[in-house]
XYZ file of C-alpha atoms in Angstrom:
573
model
C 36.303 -13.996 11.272
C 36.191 -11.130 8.389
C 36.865 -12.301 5.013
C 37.439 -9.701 2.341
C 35.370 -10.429 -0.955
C 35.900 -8.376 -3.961
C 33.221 -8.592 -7.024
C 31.735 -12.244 -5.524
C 35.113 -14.069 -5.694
C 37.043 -15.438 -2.285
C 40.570 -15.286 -2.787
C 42.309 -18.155 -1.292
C 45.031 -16.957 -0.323
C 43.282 -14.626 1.890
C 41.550 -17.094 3.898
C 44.794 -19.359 4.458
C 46.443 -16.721 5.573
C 43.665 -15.143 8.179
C 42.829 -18.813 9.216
C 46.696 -19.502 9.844
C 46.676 -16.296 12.144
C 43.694 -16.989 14.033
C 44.882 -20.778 14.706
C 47.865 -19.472 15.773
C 46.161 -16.996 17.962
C 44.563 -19.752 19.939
C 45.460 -20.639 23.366
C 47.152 -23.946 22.321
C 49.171 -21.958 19.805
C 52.121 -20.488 22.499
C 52.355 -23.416 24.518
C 50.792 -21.767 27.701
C 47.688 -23.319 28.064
C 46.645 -27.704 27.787
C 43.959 -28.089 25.215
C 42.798 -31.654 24.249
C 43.659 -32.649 20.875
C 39.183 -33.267 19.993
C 38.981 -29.488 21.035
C 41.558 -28.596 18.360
C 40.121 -31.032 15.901
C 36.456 -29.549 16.467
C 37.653 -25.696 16.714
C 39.525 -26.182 13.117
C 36.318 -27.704 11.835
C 34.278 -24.392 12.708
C 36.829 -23.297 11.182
C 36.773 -24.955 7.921
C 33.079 -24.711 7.710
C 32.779 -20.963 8.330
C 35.086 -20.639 5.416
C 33.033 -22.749 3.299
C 29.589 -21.360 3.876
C 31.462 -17.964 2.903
C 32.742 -19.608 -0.198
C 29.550 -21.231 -1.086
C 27.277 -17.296 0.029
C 29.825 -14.662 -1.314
C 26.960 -12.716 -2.593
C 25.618 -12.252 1.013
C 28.256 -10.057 1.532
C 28.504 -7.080 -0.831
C 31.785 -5.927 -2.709
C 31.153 -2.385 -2.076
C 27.887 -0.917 -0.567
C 25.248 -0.377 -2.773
C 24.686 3.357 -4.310
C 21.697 5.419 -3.190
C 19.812 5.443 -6.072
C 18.233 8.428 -5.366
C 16.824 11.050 -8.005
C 17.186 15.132 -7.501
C 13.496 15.634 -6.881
C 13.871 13.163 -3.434
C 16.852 15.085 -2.663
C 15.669 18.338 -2.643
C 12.392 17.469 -1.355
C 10.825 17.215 -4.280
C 11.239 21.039 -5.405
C 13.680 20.449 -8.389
C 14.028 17.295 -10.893
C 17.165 16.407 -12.270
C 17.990 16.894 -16.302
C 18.935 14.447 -18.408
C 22.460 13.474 -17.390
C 20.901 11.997 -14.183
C 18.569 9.491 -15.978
C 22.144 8.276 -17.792
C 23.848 8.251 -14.224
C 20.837 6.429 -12.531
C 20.171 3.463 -15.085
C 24.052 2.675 -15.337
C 23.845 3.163 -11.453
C 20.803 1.011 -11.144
C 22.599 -2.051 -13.132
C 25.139 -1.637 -11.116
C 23.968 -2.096 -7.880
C 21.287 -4.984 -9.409
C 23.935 -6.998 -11.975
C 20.901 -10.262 -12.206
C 17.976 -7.893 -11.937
C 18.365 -4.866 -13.860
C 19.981 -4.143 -17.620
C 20.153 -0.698 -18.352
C 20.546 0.011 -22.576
C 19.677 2.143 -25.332
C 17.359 1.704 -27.932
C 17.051 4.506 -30.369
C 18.920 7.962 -30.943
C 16.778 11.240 -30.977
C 17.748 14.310 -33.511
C 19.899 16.265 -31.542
C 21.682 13.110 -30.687
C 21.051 11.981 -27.286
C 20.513 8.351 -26.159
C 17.447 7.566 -25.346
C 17.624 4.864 -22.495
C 15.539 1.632 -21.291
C 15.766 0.254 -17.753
C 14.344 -3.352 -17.891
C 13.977 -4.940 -13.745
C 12.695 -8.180 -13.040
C 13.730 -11.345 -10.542
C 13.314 -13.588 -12.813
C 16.131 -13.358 -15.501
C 13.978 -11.794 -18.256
C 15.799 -9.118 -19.016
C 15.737 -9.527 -22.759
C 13.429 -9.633 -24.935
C 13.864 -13.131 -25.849
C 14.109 -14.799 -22.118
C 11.058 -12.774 -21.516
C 9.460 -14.370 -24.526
C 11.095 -17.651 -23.345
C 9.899 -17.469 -20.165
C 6.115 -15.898 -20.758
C 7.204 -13.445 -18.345
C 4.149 -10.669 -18.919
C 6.013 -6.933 -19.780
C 4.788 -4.030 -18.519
C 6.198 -1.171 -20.047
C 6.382 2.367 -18.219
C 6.759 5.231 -19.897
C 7.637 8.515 -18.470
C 7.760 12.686 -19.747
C 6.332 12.298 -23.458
C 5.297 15.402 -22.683
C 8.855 16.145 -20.892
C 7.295 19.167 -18.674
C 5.056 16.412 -17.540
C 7.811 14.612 -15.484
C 6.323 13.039 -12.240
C 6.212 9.852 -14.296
C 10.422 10.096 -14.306
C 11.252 10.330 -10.405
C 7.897 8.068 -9.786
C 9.686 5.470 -11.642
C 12.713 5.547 -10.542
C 11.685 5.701 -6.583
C 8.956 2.780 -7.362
C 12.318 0.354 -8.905
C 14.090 1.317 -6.355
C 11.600 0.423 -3.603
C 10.626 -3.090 -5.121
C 14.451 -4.072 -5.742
C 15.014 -3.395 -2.059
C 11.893 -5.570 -1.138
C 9.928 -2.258 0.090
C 7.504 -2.553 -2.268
C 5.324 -5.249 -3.995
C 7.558 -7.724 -2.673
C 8.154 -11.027 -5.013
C 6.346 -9.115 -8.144
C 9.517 -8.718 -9.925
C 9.752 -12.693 -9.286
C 6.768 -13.218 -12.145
C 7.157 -10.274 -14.648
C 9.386 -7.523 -16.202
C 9.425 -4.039 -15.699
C 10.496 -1.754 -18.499
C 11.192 1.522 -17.496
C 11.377 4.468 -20.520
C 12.336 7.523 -18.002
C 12.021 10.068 -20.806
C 10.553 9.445 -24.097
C 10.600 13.195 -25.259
C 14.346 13.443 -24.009
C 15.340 16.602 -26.512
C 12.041 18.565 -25.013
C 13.552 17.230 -21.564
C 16.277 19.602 -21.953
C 14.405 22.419 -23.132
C 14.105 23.095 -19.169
C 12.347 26.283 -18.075
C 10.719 27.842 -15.119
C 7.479 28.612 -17.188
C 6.801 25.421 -19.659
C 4.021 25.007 -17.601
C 3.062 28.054 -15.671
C -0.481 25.942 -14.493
C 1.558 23.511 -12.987
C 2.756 23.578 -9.431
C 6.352 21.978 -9.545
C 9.046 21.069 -10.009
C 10.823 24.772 -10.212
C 11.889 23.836 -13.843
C 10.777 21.380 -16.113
C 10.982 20.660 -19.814
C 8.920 21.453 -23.089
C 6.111 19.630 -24.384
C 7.288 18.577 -28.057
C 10.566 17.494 -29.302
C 13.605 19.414 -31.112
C 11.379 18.851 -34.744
C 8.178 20.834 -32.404
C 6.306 17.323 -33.323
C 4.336 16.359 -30.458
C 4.881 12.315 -30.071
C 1.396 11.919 -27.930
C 0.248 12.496 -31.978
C 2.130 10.133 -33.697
C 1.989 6.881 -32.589
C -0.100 6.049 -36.009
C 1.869 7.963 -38.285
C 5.302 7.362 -36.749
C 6.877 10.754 -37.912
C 9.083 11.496 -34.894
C 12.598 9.061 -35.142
C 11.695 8.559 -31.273
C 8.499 7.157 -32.238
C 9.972 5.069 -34.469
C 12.445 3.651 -31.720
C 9.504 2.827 -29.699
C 7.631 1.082 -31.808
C 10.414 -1.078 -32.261
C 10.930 -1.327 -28.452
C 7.333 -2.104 -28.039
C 7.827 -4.819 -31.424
C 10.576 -6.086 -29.685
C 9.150 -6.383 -25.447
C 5.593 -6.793 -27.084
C 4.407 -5.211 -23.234
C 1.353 -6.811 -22.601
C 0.767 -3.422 -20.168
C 1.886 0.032 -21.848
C 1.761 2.779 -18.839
C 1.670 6.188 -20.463
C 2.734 8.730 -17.329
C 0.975 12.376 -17.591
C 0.136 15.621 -15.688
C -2.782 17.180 -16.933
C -3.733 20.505 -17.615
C -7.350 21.841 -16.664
C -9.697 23.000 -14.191
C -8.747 22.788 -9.911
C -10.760 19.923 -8.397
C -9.827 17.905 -5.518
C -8.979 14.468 -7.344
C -5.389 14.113 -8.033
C -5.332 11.208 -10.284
C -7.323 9.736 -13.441
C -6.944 6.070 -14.934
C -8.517 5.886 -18.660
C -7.705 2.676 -19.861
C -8.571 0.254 -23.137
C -9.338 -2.060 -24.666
C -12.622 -1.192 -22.495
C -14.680 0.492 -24.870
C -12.775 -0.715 -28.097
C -11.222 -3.527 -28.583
C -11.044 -7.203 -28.547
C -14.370 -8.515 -25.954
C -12.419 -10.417 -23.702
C -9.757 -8.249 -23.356
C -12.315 -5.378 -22.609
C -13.615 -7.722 -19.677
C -10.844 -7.573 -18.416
C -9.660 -4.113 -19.158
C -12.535 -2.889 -16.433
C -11.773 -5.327 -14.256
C -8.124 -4.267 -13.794
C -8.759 -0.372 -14.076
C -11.402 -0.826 -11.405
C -8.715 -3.143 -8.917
C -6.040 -0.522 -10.057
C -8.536 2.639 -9.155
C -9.630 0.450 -6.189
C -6.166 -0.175 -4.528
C -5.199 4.117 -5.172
C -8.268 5.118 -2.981
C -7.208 3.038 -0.504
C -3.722 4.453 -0.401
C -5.359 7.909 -0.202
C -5.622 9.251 -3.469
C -9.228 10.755 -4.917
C -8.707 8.744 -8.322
C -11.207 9.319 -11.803
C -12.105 6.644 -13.678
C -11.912 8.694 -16.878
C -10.080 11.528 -17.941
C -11.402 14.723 -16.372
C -12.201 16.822 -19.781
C -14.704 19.278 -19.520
C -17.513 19.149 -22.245
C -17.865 22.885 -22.911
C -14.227 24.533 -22.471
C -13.383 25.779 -18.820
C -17.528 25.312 -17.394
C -17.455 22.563 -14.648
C -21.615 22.637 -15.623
C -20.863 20.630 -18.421
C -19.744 17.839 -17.144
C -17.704 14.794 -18.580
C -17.562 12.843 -21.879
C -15.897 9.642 -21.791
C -14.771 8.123 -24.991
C -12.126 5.836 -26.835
C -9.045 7.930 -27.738
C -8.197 7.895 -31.458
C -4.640 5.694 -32.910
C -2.488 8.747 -32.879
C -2.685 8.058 -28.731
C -0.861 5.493 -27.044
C -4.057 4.539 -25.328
C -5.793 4.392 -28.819
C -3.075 2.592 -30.263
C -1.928 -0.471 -28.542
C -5.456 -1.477 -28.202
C -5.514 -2.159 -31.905
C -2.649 -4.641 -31.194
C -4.523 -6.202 -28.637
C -3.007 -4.998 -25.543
C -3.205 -2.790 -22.447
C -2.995 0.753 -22.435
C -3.382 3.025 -19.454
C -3.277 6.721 -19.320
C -2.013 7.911 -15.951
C -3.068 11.945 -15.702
C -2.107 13.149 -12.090
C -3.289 16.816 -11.585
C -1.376 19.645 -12.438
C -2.356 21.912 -9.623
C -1.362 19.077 -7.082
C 2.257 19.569 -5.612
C 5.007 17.801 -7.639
C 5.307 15.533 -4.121
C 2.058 14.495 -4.412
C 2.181 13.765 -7.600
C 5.331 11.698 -7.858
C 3.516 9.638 -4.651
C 0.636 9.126 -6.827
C 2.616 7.863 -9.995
C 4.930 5.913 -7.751
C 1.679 4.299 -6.073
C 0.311 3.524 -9.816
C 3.917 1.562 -10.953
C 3.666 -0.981 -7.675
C 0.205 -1.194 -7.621
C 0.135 -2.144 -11.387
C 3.614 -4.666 -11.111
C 1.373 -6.336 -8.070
C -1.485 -6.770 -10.120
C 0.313 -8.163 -13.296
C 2.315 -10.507 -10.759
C -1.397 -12.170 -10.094
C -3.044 -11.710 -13.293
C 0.030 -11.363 -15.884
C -0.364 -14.948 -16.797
C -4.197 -14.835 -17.577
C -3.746 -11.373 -18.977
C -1.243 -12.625 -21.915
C -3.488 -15.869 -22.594
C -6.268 -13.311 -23.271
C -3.717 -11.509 -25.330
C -2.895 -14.596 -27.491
C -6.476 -15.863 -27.962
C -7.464 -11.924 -29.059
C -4.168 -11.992 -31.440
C -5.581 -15.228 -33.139
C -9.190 -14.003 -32.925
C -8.259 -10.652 -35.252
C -6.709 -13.125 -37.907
C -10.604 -13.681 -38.569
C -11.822 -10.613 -38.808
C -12.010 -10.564 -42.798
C -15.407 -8.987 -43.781
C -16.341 -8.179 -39.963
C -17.797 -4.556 -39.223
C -14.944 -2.818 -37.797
C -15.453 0.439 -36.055
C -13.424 3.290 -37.071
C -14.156 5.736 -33.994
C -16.485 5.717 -30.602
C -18.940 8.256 -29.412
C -20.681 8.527 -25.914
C -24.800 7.630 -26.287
C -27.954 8.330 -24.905
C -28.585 10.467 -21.219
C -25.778 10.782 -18.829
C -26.177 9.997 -15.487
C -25.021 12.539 -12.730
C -22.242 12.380 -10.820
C -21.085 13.838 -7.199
C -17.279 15.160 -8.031
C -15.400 17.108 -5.590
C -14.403 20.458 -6.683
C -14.229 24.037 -5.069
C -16.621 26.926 -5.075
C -16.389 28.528 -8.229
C -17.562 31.880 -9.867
C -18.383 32.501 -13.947
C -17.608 36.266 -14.192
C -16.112 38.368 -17.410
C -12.814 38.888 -17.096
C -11.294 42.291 -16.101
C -8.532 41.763 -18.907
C -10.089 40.831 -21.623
C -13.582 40.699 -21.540
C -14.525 37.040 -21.628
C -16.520 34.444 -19.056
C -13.659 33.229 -17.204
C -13.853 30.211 -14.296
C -12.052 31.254 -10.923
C -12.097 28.417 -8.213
C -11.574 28.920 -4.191
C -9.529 26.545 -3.207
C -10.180 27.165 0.661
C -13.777 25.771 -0.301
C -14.209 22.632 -0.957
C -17.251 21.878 -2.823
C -19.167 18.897 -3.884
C -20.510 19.594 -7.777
C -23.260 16.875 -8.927
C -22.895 17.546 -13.167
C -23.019 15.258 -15.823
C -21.013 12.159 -17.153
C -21.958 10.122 -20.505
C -19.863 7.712 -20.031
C -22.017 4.484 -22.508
C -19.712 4.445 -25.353
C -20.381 2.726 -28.289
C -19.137 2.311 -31.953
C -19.630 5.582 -34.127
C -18.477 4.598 -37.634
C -18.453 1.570 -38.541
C -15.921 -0.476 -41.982
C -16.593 -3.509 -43.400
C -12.880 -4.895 -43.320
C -11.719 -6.391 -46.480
C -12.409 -10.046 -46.790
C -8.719 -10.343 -48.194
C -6.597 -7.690 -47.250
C -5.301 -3.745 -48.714
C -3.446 -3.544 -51.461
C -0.996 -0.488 -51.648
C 0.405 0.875 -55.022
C 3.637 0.132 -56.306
C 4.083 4.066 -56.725
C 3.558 4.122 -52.756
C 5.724 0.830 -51.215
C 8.723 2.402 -50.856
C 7.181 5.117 -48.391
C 4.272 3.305 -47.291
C 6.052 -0.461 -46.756
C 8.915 0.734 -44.025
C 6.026 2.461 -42.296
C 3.731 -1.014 -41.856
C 6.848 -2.305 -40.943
C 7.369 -0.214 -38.122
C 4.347 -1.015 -36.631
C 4.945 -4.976 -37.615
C 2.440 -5.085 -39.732
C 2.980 -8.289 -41.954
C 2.373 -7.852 -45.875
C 4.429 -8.478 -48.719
C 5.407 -7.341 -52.763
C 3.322 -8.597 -55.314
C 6.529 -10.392 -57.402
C 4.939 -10.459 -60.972
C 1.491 -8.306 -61.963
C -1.462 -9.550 -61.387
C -4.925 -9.358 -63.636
C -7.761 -9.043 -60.693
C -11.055 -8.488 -59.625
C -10.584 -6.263 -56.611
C -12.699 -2.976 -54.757
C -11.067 0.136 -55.692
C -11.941 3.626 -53.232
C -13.378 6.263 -55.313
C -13.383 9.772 -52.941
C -16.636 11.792 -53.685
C -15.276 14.560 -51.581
C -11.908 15.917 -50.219
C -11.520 18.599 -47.727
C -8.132 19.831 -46.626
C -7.647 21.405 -43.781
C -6.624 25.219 -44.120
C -3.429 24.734 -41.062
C -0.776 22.269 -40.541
C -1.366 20.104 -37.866
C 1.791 18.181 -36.815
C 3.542 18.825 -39.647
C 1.250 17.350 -42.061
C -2.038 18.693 -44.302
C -4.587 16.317 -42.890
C -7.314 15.524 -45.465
C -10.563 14.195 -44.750
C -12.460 11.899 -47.715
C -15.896 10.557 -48.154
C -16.536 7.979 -50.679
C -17.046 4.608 -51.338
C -15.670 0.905 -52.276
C -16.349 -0.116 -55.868
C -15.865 -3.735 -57.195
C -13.596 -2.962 -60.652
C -11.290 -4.762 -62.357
C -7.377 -3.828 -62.148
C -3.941 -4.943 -63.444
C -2.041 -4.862 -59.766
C 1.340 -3.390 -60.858
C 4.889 -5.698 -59.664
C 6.126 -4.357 -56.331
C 2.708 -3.337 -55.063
C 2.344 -4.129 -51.731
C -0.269 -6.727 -50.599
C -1.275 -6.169 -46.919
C -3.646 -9.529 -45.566
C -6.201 -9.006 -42.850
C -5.689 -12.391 -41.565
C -2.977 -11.074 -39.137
C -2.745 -10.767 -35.178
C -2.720 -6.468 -35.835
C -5.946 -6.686 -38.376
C -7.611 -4.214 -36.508
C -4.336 -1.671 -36.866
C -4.117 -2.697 -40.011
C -8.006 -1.435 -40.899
C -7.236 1.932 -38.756
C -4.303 2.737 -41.113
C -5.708 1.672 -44.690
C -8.786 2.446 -44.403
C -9.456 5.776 -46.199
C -12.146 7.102 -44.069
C -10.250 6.295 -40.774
C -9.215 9.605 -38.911
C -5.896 8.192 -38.470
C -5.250 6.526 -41.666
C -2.546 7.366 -43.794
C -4.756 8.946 -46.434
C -6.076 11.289 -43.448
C -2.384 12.255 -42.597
C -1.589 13.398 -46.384
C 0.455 10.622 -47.771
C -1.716 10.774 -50.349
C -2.462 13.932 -50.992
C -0.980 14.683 -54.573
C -3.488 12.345 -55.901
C -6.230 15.464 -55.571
C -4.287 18.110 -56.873
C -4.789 19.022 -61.188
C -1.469 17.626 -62.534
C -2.254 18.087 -66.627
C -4.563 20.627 -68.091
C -4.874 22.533 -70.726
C -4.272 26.165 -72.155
C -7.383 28.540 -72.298
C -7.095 28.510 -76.032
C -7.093 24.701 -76.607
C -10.387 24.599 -74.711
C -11.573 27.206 -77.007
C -10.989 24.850 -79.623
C -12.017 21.645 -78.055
C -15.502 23.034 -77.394
């Protein structure tokens, strides 16, 4: 018996009228053949029930078969990737085909006016941020092609979803946790395609540009929160709070046989607990990679001294203008995927793909112990008043040598123009034992405020949306207030001579002095005693590299304003 089913619902009249034709297509029907009545009575039970189990299963049976899902880059064998129209076509597409299990939606707008899209998957129903919350369902949040030439992170993502809604992959994960998928963060730069964005990097044909349509480079601004597409993830990541955030890269560099680093925190910085674990799940996620066949790093693969592999490594703790220095100051996982530039983009995308199951199967077991960790951190920074705080990290003492596989390589001037260049032979493999200082420890350290940071009422209306952005509780001082308080007096202020992301940074040394002030109504009192102290201390404090101060908001304050004329000096002296 075939029963048509159109969008999950039976129609009736359907069935009675297939069921009447195949009762009257029975033997008994045309008189020709003897059939005791119990044999009618039983067959028109089957009958019955067959039409029931269909009525009470419709979803067994699909409406229409389910699309392909498939991106460019696995059509073409992985030569091309698609532009941006296909990430619109495959989330809608994706929701489609998964109506309980996958919401495809927008959540921010970049300058040039193109939608910048979220693809949230998960069994369990938590596709909003509120049944996630509901639920404690732990978030891991993906993010692909910040830097939009940098694009394995896209069709890994999309293959990965694919595979683990089908069952294919990490089967039951998406039954414990929620997968957000951002397929293009830098979607502007995404359509800046070109054949020679990145002429280092071996695929896809064309790809797009590093920075958006306002040449800001978002992998710069997570602290400052120029870029509007910063700002819409920062309320995505407000809003999800992913106790994972997956930052998807291709790096530039030197030609070595490993084809993918892991640098994840809090494991240097950060809350203690959370740092235990932080090493224990890059080492299970590094772990699981090898066996799957990749060569993966444990740190990113940065030479010390420009292009000389002699030098070795330096591991360290990004600063907050990084996604994998930021979200550690909310108390939460960051991991910066780098596959290798010089791999093919097949490889790559394999490697990436392997990273987004590998990481939902490890958050299905752990998830649940990795957001009580969370929560005991995010009450743990509420006491951090008057606590040494460190304001950057620096790798100590000896290294310790390493054996990392390489090539045979020559240090000869160049022919061009002049200067020691590195050429590798990639027909030799070579094992190079060179340095890594990888014991890194607190550099500068604050003493955050037992209190909190008050900010001017001349400042609130610039600096106040920005603290909000980042969630960042404070609130307006409603009448002015007589107090004792620590004021920052700057002994020194050096600008730099270039822009750097569209800012003059400024760099300050001084010191805290215990004053008396009148706190003007409408300043901005920002308390310590909050789950994102330690963010808090990284964008207040004035010394802090990423602090606001550092980024120029202040910067007026040490230029002459009043003076006066040559001649009144005369007369003054």
């Amino acid at each position: 018996m075939q029963i048509d089913i159109a969008d999950g619902r039976v129609r009736l009249e359907r069935i009675r009228n297939e069921v009447t034709q195949m009762l009257n297509a029975q033997p008994w029907a045309n008189g020709h053949h003897s059939v005791p009545p119990d044999r009618k009575t039983s067959t028109m039970r089957q009958l019955i029930a067959s039409v029931l189990l269909l009525l009470a299963a419709p979803a067994a049976i699909p409406a229409t078969p389910k699309p392909a899902l498939t991106t460019v880059a696995e059509r073409s064998g992985f030569v091309k990737t698609g532009r941006y129209d296909e990430v619109v076509a495959l989330c809608r597409e994706f929701e489609r085909a998964y109506p309980e299990r996958a919401r495809c939606f927008a959540f921010g707008r970049t300058p040039e006016g193109r939608p910048m899209l979220a693809l949230a998957v998960s069994a369990s129903g938590a596709l909003t941020p509120e049944a996630a919350r509901e639920r404690r369902v732990p978030v891991l949040l993906f993010q692909g092609g910040i830097h939009a030439g940098e694009i394995d992170g896209k069709d890994a993502g999309f293959l990965a979803l694919r595979e683990m809604l089908e069952g294919k992959a990490a089967p039951r994960a998406l039954d414990g946790i929620t997968v957000l998928f951002v397929p293009v963060f830098n979607v502007d730069g995404h359509e800046r395609f070109g054949r020679w964005n990145r002429p280092n990097q071996r695929g896809p044909e064309e790809m797009g540009w590093r920075v958006t349509s306002q040449n800001l480079n978002l992998n710069r601004d997570y602290a400052k929160a120029d870029a509007p597409e910063m700002q819409a993830m920062l309320r995505l990541i407000e809003a999800w709070d992913p106790i994972v955030y997956t930052d998807l890269h291709a790096t530039d560099g030197a030609q070595f046989e490993h084809d993918i680093s892991i640098q994840l925190e809090p494991l240097y910085s950060g809350d203690d607990a959370l740092r235990g674990a932080g090493l224990a799940l890059r080492d299970a996620l590094v772990g699981q990679l090898a066996k799957q066949g990749s060569l993966p790093l444990p740190f990113y693969p940065s030479f010390v001294v420009g292009d000389d592999p002699a030098s070795g490594f330096e591991a360290g703790v990004p600063a907050p203008r990084f996604s994998t220095g930021y979200m550690p100051l909310r108390n939460r996982f960051a991991i910066l995927v780098e596959t290798h530039s010089w791999k093919p983009y097949r490889e790559r995308v394999a490697s990436t793909r392997n990273v987004i199951v590998d990481l939902a199967g490890l958050a299905a077991t752990d998830g649940a112990k990795w957001l009580a960790l969370a929560a005991a951190a995010d009450a743990g920074a509420a006491k951090l008043g008057g606590a040494q705080l460190p304001l950057d990290y620096k790798a100590q003492g000896e290294p310790r040598t390493i054996a990392f596989r390489g090539y045979a390589y020559t240090r000869t001037p160049s022919e061009v123009s002049g200067a020691l260049m590195t050429r590798y032979d990639e027909r030799k493999p070579q094992v190079w034992n060179i340095p890594l200082r990888d014991d890194v420890r607190p550099n500068t350290l604050v003493a955050a405020p037992r209190g909190g940071y008050v900010v001017p009422a001349a400042h609130a209306m610039r600096i106040g949306p920005r603290l909000a952005a980042h969630g960042i509780a404070f609130h307006a001082l409603e009448s002015a207030a007589d107090a004792e308080v620590e004021a920052f007096h700057a002994s020194k202020a050096t600008f730099e001579t270039a822009s750097f992301e569209n800012r003059q940074r400024l760099t300050v040394e001084g010191a805290w002095q215990a004053e008396r002030r009148v706190l003007v109504a409408g300043s901005l009192f920002v308390p310590i005693a909050q789950p994102k102290a330690r963010l808090v201390v990284a964008l207040l404090e004035p010394t802090s590299g990423d602090s606001y101060a550092a980024w120029g908001e202040f910067n007026a304050h040490f230029e002459r304003k009043e003076y006066m004329e040559d001649y009144v000096s005369e007369s003054v002296a």
